[in-house]
Coordinates of C-alpha atoms in Angstrom, one line a residue:
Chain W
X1 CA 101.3 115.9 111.1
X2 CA 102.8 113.8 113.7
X3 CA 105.1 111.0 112.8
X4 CA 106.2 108.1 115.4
X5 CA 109.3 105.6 114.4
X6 CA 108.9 102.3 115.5
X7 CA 111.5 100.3 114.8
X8 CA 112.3 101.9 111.1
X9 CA 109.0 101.9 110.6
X10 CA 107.3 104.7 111.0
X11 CA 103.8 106.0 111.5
X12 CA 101.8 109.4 110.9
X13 CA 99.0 110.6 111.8
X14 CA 97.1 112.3 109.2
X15 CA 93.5 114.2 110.0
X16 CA 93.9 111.9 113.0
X17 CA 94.2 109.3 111.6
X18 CA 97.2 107.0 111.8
X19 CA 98.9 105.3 108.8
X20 CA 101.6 103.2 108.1
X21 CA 104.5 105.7 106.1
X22 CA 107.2 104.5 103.9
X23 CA 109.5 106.4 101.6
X24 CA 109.7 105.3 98.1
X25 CA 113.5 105.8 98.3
X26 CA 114.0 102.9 100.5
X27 CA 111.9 100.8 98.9
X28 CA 113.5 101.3 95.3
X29 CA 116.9 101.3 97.4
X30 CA 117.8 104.7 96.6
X31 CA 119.4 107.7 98.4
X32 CA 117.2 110.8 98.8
X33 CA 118.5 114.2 98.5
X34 CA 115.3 115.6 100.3
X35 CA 115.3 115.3 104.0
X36 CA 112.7 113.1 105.8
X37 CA 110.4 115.7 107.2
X38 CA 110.3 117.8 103.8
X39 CA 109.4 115.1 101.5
X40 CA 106.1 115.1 100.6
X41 CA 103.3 112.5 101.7
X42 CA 100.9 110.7 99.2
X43 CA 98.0 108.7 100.3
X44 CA 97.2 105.1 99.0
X45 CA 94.4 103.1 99.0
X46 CA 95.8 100.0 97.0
X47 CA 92.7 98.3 95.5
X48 CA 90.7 96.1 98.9
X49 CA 93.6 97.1 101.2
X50 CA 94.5 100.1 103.7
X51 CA 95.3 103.4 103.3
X52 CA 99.2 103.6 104.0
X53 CA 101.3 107.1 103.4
X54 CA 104.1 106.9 100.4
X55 CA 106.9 109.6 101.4
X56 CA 108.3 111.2 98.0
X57 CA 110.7 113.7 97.2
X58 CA 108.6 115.7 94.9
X59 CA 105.3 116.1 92.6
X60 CA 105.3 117.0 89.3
X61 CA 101.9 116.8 88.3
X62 CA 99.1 114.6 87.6
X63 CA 97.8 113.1 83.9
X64 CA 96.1 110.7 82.5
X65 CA 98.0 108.3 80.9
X66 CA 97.9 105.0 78.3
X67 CA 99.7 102.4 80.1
X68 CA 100.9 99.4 79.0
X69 CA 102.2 96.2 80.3
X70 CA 106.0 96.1 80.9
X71 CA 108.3 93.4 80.2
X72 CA 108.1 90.4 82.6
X73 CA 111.9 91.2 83.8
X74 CA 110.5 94.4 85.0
X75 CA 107.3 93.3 86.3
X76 CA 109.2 90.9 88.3
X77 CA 110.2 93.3 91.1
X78 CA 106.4 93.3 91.8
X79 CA 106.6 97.1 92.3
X80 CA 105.6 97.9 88.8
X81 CA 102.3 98.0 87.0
X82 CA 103.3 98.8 83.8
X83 CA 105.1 101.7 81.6
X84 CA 104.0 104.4 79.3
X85 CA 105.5 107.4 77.4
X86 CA 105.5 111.0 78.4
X87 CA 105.0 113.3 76.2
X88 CA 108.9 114.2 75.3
X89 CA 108.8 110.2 74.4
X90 CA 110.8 109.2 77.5
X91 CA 109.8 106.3 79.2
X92 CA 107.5 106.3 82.6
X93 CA 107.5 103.8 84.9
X94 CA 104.0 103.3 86.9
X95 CA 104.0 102.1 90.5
X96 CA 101.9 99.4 91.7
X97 CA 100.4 100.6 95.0
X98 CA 99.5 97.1 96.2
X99 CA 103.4 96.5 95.3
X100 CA 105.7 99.1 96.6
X101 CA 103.3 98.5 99.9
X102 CA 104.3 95.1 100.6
X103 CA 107.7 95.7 99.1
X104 CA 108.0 98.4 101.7
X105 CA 106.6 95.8 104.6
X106 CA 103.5 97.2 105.1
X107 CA 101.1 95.1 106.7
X108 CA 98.2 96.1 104.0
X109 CA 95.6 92.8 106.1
X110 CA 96.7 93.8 109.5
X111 CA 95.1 96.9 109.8
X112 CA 91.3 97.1 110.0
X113 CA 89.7 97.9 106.8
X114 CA 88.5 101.1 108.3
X115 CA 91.9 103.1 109.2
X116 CA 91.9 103.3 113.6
X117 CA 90.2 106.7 114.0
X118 CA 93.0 108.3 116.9
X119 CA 90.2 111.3 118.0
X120 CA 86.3 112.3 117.8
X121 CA 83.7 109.9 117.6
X122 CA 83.9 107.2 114.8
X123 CA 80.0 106.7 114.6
X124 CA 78.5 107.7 112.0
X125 CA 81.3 108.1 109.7
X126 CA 79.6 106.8 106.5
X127 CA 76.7 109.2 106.7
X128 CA 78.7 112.3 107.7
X129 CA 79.0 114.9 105.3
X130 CA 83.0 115.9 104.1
X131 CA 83.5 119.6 104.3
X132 CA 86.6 121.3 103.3
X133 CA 87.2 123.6 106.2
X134 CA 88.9 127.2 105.0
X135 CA 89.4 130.7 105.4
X136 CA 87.7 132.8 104.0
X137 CA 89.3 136.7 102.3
X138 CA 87.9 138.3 105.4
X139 CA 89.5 135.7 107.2
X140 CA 86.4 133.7 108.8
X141 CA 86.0 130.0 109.3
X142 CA 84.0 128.4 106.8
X143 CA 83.3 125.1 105.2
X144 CA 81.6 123.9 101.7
X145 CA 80.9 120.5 100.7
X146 CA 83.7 118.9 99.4
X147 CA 81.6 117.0 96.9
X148 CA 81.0 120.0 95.1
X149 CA 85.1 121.1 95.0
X150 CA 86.2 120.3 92.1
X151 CA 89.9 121.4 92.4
X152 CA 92.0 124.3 93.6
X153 CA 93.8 126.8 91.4
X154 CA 95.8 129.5 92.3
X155 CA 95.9 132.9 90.5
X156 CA 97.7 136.3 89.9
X157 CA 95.8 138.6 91.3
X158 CA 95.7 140.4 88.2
X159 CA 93.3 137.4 86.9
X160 CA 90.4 138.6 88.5
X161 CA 88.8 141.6 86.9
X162 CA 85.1 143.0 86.7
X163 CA 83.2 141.8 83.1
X164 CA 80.1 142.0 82.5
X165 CA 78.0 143.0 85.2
X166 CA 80.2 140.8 88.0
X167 CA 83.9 139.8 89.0
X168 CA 85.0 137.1 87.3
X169 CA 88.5 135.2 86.9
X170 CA 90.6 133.8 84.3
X171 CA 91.3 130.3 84.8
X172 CA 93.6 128.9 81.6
X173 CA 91.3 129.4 79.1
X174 CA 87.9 129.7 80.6
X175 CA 86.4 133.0 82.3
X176 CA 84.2 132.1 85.4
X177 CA 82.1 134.0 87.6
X178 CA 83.6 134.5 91.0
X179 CA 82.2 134.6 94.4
X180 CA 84.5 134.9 98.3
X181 CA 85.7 138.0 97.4
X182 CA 84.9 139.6 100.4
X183 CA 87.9 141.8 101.6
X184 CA 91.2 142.9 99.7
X185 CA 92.5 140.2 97.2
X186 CA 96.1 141.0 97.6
X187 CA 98.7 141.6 95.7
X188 CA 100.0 138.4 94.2
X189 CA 98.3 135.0 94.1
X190 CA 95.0 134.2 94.9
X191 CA 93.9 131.0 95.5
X192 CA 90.2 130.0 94.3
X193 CA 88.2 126.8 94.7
X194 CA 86.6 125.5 91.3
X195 CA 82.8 124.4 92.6
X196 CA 80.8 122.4 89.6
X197 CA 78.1 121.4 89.5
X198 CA 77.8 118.9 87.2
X199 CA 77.0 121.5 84.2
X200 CA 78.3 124.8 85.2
X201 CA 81.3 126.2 87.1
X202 CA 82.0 129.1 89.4
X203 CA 85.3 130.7 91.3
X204 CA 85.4 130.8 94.8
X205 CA 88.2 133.3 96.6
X206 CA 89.5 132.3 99.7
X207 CA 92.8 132.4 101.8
X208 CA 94.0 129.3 103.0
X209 CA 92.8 125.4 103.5
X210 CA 92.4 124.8 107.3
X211 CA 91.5 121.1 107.2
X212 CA 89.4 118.6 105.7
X213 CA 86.6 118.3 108.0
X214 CA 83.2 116.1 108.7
X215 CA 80.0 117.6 110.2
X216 CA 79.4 116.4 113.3
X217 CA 77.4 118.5 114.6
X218 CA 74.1 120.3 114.3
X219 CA 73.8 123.0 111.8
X220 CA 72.3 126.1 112.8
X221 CA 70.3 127.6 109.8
X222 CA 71.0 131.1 108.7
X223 CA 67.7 133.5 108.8
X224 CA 67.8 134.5 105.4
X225 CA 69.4 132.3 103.0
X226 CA 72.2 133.8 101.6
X227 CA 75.8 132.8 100.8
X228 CA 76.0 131.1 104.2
X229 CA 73.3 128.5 104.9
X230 CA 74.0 128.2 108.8
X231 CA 76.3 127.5 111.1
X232 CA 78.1 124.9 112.9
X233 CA 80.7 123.3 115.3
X234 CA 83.9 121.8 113.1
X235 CA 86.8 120.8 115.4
X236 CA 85.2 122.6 118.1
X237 CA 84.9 126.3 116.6
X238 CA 82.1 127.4 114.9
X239 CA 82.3 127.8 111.8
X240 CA 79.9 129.2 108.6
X241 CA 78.8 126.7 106.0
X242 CA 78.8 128.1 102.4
X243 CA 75.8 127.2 100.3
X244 CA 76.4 126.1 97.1
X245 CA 73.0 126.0 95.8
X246 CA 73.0 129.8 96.1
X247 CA 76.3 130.5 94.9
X248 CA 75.1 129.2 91.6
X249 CA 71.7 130.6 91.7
X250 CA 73.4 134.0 92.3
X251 CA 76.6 134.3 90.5
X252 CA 75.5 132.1 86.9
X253 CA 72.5 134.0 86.5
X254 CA 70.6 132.9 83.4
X255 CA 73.7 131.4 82.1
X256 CA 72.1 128.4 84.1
X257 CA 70.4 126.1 82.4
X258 CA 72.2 123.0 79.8
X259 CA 73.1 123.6 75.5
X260 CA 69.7 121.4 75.0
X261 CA 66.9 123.3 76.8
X262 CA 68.0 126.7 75.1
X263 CA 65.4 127.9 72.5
X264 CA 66.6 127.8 68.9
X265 CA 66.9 131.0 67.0
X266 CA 67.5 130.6 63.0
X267 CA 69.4 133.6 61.6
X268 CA 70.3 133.9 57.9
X269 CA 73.8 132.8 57.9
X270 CA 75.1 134.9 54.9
X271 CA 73.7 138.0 56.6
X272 CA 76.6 140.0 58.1
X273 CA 74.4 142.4 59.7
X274 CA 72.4 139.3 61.4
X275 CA 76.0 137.5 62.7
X276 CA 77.6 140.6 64.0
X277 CA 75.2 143.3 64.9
X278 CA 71.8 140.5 66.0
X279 CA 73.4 137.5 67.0
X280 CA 75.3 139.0 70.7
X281 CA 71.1 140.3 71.4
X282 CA 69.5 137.1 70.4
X283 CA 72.1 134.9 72.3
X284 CA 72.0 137.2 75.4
X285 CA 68.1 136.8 75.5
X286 CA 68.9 132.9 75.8
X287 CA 68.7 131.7 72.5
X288 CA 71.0 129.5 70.7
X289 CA 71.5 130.5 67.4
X290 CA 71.4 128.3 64.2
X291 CA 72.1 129.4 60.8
X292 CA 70.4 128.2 57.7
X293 CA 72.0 124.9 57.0
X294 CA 70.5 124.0 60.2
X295 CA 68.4 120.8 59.4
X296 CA 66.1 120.3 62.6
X297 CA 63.0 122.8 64.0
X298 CA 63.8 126.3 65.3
X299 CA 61.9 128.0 67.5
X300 CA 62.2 131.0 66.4
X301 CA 63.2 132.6 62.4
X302 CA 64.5 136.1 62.1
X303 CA 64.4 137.1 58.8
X304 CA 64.5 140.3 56.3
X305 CA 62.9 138.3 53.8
X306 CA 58.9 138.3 54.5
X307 CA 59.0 135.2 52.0
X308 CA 61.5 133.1 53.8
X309 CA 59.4 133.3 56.7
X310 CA 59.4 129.6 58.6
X311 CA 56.8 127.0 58.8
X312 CA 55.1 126.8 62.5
X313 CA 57.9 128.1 64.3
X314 CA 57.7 132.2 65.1
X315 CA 59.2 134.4 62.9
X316 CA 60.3 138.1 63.8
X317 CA 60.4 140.2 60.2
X318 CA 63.0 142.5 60.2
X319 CA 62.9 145.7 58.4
X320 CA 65.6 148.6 57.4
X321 CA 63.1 151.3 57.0
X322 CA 61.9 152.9 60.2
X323 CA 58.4 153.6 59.1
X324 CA 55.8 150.3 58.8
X325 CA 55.4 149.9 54.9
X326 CA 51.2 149.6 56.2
X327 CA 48.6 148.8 58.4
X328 CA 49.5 144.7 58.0
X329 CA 53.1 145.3 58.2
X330 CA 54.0 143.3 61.2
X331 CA 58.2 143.3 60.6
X332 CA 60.1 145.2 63.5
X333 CA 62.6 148.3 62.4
X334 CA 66.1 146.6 63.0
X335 CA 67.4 149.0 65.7
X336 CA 64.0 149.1 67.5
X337 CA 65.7 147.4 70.4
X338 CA 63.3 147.5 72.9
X339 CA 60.5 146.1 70.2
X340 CA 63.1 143.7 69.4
X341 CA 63.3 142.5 72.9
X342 CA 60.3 142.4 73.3
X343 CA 59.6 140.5 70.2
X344 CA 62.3 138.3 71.3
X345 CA 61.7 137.4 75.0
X346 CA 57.4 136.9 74.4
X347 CA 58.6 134.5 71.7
X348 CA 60.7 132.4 73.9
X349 CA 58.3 132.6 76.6
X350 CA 55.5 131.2 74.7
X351 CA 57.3 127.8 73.5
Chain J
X1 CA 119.4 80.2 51.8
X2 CA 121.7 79.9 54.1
X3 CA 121.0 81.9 57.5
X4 CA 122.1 84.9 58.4
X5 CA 123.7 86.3 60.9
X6 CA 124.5 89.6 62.7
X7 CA 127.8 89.7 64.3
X8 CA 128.0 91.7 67.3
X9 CA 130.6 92.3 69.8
X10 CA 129.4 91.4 73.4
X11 CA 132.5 92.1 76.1
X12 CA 135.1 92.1 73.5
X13 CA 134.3 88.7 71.8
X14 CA 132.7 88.3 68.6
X15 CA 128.9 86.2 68.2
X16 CA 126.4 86.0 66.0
X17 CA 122.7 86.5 66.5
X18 CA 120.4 85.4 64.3
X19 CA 119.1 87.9 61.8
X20 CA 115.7 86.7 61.8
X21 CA 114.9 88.0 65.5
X22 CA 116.6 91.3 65.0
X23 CA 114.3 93.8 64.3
X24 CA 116.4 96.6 64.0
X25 CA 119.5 98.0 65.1
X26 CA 119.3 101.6 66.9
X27 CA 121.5 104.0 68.9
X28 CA 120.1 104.2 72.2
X29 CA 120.4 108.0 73.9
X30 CA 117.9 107.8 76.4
X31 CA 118.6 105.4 79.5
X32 CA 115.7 105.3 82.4
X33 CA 117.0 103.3 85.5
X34 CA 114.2 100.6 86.6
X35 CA 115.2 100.5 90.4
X36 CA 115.1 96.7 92.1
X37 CA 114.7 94.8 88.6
X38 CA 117.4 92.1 88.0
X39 CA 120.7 93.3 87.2
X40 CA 120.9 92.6 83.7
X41 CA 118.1 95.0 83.3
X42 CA 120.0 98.0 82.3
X43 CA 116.9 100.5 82.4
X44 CA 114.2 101.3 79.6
X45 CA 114.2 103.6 76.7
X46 CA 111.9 104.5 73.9
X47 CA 112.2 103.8 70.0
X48 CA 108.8 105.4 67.8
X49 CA 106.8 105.2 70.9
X50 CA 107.3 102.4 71.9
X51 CA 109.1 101.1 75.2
X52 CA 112.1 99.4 75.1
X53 CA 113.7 97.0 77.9
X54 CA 117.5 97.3 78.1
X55 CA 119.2 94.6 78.2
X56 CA 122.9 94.9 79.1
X57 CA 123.9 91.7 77.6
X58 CA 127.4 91.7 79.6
X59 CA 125.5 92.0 82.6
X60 CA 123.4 89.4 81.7
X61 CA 126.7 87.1 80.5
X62 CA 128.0 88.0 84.3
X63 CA 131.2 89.4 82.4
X64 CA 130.8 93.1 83.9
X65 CA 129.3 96.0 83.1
X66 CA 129.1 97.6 79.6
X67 CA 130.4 100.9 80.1
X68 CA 127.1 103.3 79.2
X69 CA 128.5 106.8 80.4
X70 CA 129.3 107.9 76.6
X71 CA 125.6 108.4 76.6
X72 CA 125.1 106.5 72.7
X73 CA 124.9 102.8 72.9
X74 CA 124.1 100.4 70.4
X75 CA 122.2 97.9 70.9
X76 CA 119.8 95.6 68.7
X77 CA 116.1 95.4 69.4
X78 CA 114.1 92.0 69.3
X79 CA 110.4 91.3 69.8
X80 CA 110.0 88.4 72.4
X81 CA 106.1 87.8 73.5
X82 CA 105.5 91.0 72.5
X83 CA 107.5 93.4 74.6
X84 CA 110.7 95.2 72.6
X85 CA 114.2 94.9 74.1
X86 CA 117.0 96.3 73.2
X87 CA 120.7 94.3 73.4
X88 CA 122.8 96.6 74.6
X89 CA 126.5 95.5 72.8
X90 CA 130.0 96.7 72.0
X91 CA 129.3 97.3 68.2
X92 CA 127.6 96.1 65.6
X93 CA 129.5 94.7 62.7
X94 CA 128.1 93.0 59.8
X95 CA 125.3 90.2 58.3
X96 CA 126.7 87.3 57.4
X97 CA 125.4 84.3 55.9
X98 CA 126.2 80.6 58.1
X99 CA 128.1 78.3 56.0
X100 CA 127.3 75.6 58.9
X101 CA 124.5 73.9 61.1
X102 CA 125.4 74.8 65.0
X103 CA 127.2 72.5 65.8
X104 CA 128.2 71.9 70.1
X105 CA 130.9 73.4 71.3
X106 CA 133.0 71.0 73.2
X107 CA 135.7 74.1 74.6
X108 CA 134.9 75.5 77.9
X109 CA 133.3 78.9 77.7
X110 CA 132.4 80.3 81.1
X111 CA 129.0 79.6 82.8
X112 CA 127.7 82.8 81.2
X113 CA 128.5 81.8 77.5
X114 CA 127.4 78.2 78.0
X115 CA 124.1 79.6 79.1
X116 CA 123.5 81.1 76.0
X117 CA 125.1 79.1 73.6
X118 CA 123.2 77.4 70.6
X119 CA 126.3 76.1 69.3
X120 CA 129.0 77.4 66.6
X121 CA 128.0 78.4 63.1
X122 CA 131.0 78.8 60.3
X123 CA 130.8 81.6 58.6
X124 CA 133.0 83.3 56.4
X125 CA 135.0 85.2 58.9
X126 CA 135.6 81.9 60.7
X127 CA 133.8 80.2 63.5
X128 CA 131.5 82.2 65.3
X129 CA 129.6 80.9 68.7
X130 CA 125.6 81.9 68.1
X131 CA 123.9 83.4 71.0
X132 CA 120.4 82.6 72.2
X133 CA 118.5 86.1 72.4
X134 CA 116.1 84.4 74.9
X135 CA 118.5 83.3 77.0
X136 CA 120.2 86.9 76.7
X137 CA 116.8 88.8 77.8
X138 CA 115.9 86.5 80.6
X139 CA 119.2 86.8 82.2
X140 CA 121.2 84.3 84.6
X141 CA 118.8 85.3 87.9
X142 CA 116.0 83.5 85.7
X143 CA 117.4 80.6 85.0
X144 CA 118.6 79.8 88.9
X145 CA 115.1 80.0 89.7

């Protein structure tokens, strides 16, 4: 990131683009501690204006917050939008954008809307597809849409461990598949991509961010689809696109699929045996499992009790004894597992 | 009834407010500094979630500074068009009851007591000059423009 001072006031050039940079301490007329080249840029599009970069001296972190109007002596300044309470109870003070820009004596109306493009062509801009550009474990060039990154994490190392049937990672307190791990995770940190897509999400391992990117360029399809869809020119090197369509398809399985098209499976909710030794087989099969307070259709009753069996929906009959009581004793012996199964997966099928 | 009055002590003189605006009267511990706001604007605080502007009232009287590096102020909080302040003064000493309608005060005060001046009450412990809270929050840069 270049930066050129004109006059006091400076401008950078970020993913070649050049904006108009001021440092929030001398607009708020304080001394910084930080020097200018280590302080950290933020990005602002005030509402209908330009972008314009805001140098700070640190980050905390971001969070949602109530805000509320401040008093008129404060909102007088014109840099200030309101205030709101963390969560120790000290007050916060929230920065107008719109404000601390023309404060700072940035021209927000003299720039064009769209931000002067300094390199590659500027046609086409709207329709061109963001990719984040990044390096991969193994250390290749790749890019994913960046649509479908929904943030990035870092993690000990020690996060990501084989469970069932494929690596996964730890991530607070959820536990998601992970794909990228194609060579040695290291030692320490790892730093994973969070893709979602809109119901489900999945890890994604890399090594380092190269650059926000656009694609320009044709795309070269891959032969066999695969984790990487094709291939194309970003910032003049090739590099591999990662499809995301197939890193869901392959790494969530038949955990795919939303809460409300899962088959309903009725289990007797005072049954211990049912709840700890027949609900992990019923729920891997697909099934979402009710108990019997459960107002609404199931789709499917498992029962011991011949005489509870359901009306209309299906109803597997379990029984303790291994041998069939008879000829019309259709009940399944409860650790016939692969009868259960099968009981179980023809039932679902046949919705 | 008679009203009453809180006397404070704002850069070592004794006024009255008027009890009626006071809300409460609090220790302040917690100062946040509100870079570029008018001067009198001492910073904000919080009291049961809910933000307070400070108001230092010798700031705002153009008499100084009030001395805030103890770290405990006290200062009494008033609701004006629904956004708390807190009056940052020397102490807070008693409620009394007025004896008197405000009546003007014909002695020169200083531009920053004339300001804010709704007249003097008697009270029991003698004359007292009663301050204008509204006058105290909006400060002298206010009233210039």
């Amino acid at each position: 990131m270049a930066a050129l001072t004109l006059k006091g006031d400076t401008v950078a050039t970020i993913r070649g683009i050049r904006v108009p940079e001021v440092a929030l301490a001398d607009i708020l007329g304080l001394e910084s501690a930080v020097a200018k080249e280590d302080r950290n840029l933020v990005v602002l599009r005030p509402a209908g204006g330009d972008v314009y970069a805001l140098g700070v001296d640190k980050i905390h972190d971001h969070e949602e917050l109530v805000v509320k109007p401040a008093a008129p002596q404060v909102m007088a300044t014109g840099l200030y939008a309101g205030t709101t309470l963390a969560d120790d109870g000290s007050p916060i003070l929230l920065f107008d954008p719109s404000g601390l820009a023309e404060v700072g004596g940035v021209k927000l109306e003299a720039h064009d809307r769209t931000a002067r493009v300094a390199e590659g062509p500027a046609t086409n801009v709207a329709k061109a597809v963001s990719v984040i550009l990044f390096r991969g474990l193994d250390g290749a060039r790749r890019a994913l849409r960046l649509a479908v990154v929904d943030r990035i994490e870092e993690v000990p190392a020690k996060a990501i461990k084989p469970g069932a049937g494929q690596l996964r990672v730890q991530l607070g307190e959820a536990i998601l598949p992970l794909a990228g791990v194609n060579s040695e995770l290291g030692k320490e940190k790892v730093r994973i991509f969070r893709l979602n897509d809109g119901a489900h999400e999945i890890g994604y391992a890399f090594s380092e961010v190269i650059d926000l990117a656009t694609i320009d360029n044709a795309i070269i399809p891959a032969e066999n689809p695969a984790e990487i869809s094709g291939v194309t020119l970003i910032g003049g090197e090739p590099a591999e696109l990662v499809d995301a369509h197939w890193l869901f398809a392959h790494h969530l399985g038949s955990a795919a699929g939303g809460a409300a098209d899962q088959p309903l499976c009725r289990l007797p909710s005072g049954d211990p045996w049912m709840q700890n030794m027949l609900r992990p087989i019923v729920e891997a099969v697909g099934y979402r499992v009710v108990g019997d307070e459960h107002e609404g259709a199931a789709d499917l009753v498992i029962t011991s009790e011949p005489r509870k069996a359901g009306k209309g929906a299906k109803t597997i009959i379990l029984r303790s004894d291994p041998e069939a009581s008879g000829d019309n004793d259709d009940s399944i012996y409860r650790y016939d597992r692969a009868g259960l199964l099968m009981a179980l997966k023809s039932a679902g099928g046949k919705r | 009834m008679n009203e009453l009055l809180l006397i404070v002590t704002i850069a070592s003189q004794r006024v009255a407010l008027p009890a009626a605006a006071i809300e409460s009267v609090v220790e302040l511990d917690t100062l946040i500094a509100v870079p570029r706001a008018a001067p009198h604007v001492a910073g904000l605080s919080a009291l049961r979630s809910r933000v307070l502007t400070v108001i230092d009232c010798m700031r705002s009287l153009e008499l100084g500074t009030s001395d805030t590096s103890d770290g405990i102020r006290e200062a009494a909080v008033v609701e004006l068009d629904g956004h708390h302040y807190a009056l940052i003064v020397d102490i807070v000493e008693d409620v009394v009851e007025a004896l008197s309608e405000p009546s003007p005060v014909r002695a020169a005060m200083g531009d920053g007591w004339e300001r804010v001046s709704k007249g003097m009450v008697e009270t029991e412990v003698g004359p007292l000059l009663l301050v204008d809270v509204e006058a105290l929050v909006s400060g002298a840069v206010a009233r210039a423009a």
